[in-house]
Short mmCIF file of C-alpha atoms in Angstrom, two decimals:
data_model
loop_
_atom_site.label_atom_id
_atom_site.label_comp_id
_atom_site.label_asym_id
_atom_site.label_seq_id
_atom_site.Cartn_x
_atom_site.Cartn_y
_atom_site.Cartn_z
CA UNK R 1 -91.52 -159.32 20.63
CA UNK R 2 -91.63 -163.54 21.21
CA UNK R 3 -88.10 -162.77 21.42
CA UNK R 4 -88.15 -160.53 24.54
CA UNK R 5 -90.67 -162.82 26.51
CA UNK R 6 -88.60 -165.74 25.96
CA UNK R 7 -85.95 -163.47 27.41
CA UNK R 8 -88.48 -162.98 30.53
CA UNK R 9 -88.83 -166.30 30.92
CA UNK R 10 -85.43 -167.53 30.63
CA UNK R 11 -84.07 -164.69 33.23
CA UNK R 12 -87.09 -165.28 35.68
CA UNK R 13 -86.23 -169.31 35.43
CA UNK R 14 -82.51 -168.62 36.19
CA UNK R 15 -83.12 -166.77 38.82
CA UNK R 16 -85.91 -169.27 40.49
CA UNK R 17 -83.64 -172.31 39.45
CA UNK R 18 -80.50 -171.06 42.36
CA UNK R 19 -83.96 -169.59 44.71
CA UNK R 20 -85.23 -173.32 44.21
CA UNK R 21 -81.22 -174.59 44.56
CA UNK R 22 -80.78 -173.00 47.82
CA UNK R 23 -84.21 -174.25 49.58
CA UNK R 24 -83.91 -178.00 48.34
CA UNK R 25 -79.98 -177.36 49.70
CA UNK R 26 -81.58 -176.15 53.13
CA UNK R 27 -83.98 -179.27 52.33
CA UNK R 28 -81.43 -181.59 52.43
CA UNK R 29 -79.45 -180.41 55.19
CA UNK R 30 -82.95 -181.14 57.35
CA UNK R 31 -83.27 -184.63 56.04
CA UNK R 32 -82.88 -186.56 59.44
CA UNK R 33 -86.72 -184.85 60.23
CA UNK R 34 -88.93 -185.05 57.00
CA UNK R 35 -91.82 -182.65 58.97
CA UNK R 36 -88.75 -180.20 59.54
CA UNK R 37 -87.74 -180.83 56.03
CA UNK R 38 -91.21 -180.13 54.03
CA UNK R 39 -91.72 -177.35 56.50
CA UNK R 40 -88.07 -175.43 55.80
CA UNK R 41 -89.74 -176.33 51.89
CA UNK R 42 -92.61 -175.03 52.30
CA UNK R 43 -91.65 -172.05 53.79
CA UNK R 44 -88.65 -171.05 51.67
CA UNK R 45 -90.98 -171.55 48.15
CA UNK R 46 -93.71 -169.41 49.70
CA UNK R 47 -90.98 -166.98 50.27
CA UNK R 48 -90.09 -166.92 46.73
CA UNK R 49 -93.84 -166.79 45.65
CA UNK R 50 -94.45 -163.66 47.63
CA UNK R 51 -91.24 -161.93 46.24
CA UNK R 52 -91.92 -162.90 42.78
CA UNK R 53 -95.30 -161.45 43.20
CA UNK R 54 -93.53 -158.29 44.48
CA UNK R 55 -91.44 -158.51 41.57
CA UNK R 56 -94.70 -158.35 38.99
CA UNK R 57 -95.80 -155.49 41.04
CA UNK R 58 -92.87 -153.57 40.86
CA UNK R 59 -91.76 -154.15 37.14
CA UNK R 60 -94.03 -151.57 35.96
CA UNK R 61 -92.06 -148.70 37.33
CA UNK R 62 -88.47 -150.71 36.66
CA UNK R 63 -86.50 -148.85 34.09
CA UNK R 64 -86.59 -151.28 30.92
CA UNK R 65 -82.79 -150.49 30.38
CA UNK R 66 -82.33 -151.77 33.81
CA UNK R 67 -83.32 -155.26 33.30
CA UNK R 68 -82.30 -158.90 32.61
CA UNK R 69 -83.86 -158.75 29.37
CA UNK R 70 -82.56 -155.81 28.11
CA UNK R 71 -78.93 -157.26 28.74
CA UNK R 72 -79.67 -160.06 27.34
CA UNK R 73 -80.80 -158.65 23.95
CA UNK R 74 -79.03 -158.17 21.14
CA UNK R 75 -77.94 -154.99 20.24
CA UNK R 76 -79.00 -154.79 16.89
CA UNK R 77 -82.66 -156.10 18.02
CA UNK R 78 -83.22 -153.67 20.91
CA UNK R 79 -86.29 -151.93 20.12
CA UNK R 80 -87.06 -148.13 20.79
CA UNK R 81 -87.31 -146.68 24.06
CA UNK R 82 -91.25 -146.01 24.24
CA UNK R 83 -92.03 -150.02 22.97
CA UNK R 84 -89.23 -151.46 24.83
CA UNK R 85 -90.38 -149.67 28.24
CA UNK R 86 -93.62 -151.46 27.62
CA UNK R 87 -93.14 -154.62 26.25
CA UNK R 88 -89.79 -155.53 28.87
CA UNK R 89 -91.88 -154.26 31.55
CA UNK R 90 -95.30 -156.28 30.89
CA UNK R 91 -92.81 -159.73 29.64
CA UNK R 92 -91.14 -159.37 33.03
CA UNK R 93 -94.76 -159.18 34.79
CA UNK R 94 -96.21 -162.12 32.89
CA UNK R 95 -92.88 -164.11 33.63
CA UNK R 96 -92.82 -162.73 37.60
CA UNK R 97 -96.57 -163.91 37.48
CA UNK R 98 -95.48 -167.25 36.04
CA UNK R 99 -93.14 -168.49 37.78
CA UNK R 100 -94.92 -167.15 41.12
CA UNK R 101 -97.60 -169.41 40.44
CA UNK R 102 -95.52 -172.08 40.09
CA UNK R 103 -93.83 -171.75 43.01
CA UNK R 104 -97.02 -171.13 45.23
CA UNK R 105 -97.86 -174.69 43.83
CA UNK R 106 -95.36 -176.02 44.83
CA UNK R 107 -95.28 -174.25 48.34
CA UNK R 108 -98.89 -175.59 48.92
CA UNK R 109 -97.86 -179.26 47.99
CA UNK R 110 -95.01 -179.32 50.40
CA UNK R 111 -97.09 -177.83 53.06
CA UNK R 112 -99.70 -180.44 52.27
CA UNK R 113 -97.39 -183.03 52.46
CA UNK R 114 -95.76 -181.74 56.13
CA UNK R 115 -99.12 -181.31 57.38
CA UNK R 116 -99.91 -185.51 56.51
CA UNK R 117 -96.55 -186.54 57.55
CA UNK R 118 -96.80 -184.66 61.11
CA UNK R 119 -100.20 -185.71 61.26
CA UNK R 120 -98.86 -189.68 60.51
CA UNK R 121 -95.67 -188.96 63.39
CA UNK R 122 -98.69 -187.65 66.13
CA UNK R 123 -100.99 -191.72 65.64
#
């Protein structure tokens, strides 16, 4: 069972480590206009919240043998279908959940930070 949700975690991480890869990319490539910059950010990890949080809505109905998780386990510590519908499903929730939190942190502090930097351009 700890097994599985590490498994959640570690396939919802991957997948918000290249999300998080391409926005500081697009980022970077707006570097000559920090308010442009924090505002592509800002925009891009609010993006990624809301589809993570679509993500944890949707996992209950995902087929468990469909998932990250499943793949990733072992075969000889694959549990039966009933449990491992379940458990798969409500790891991938909590780690959707997770990592959506995270990311609307982070979405708020870059939008924070655009909104003082365009505010310090504008005096």
């Amino acid at each position: 069972m700890r097994n599985i949700h590490n498994l959640a975690l570690i396939a919802t991480a991957r997948g918000c480590g290249f999300g998080s890869l391409a926005i500081i990319t697009a980022m970077a490539g707006c570097a000559f206009d920090s308010a442009l910059a924090l505002k592509v950010g800002g925009f891009g990890f609010t993006l990624m919240a809301a589809i993570l949080l679509l993500k944890a809505e949707i996992a209950r109905w995902q087929p468990y043998n469909r998932t990250e998780v499943w793949i990733l386990l072992p075969k000889d510590q694959r549990p039966d279908q009933a449990y491992a519908q379940r458990v798969i499903t409500e790891a991938n929730r909590e780690a959707f959940l997770r990592f959506g939190r995270y990311t609307a942190a982070t979405a708020i502090g870059l939008w924070v930070m655009q909104i003082i930097v365009s505010l310090g351009a504008a005096s």
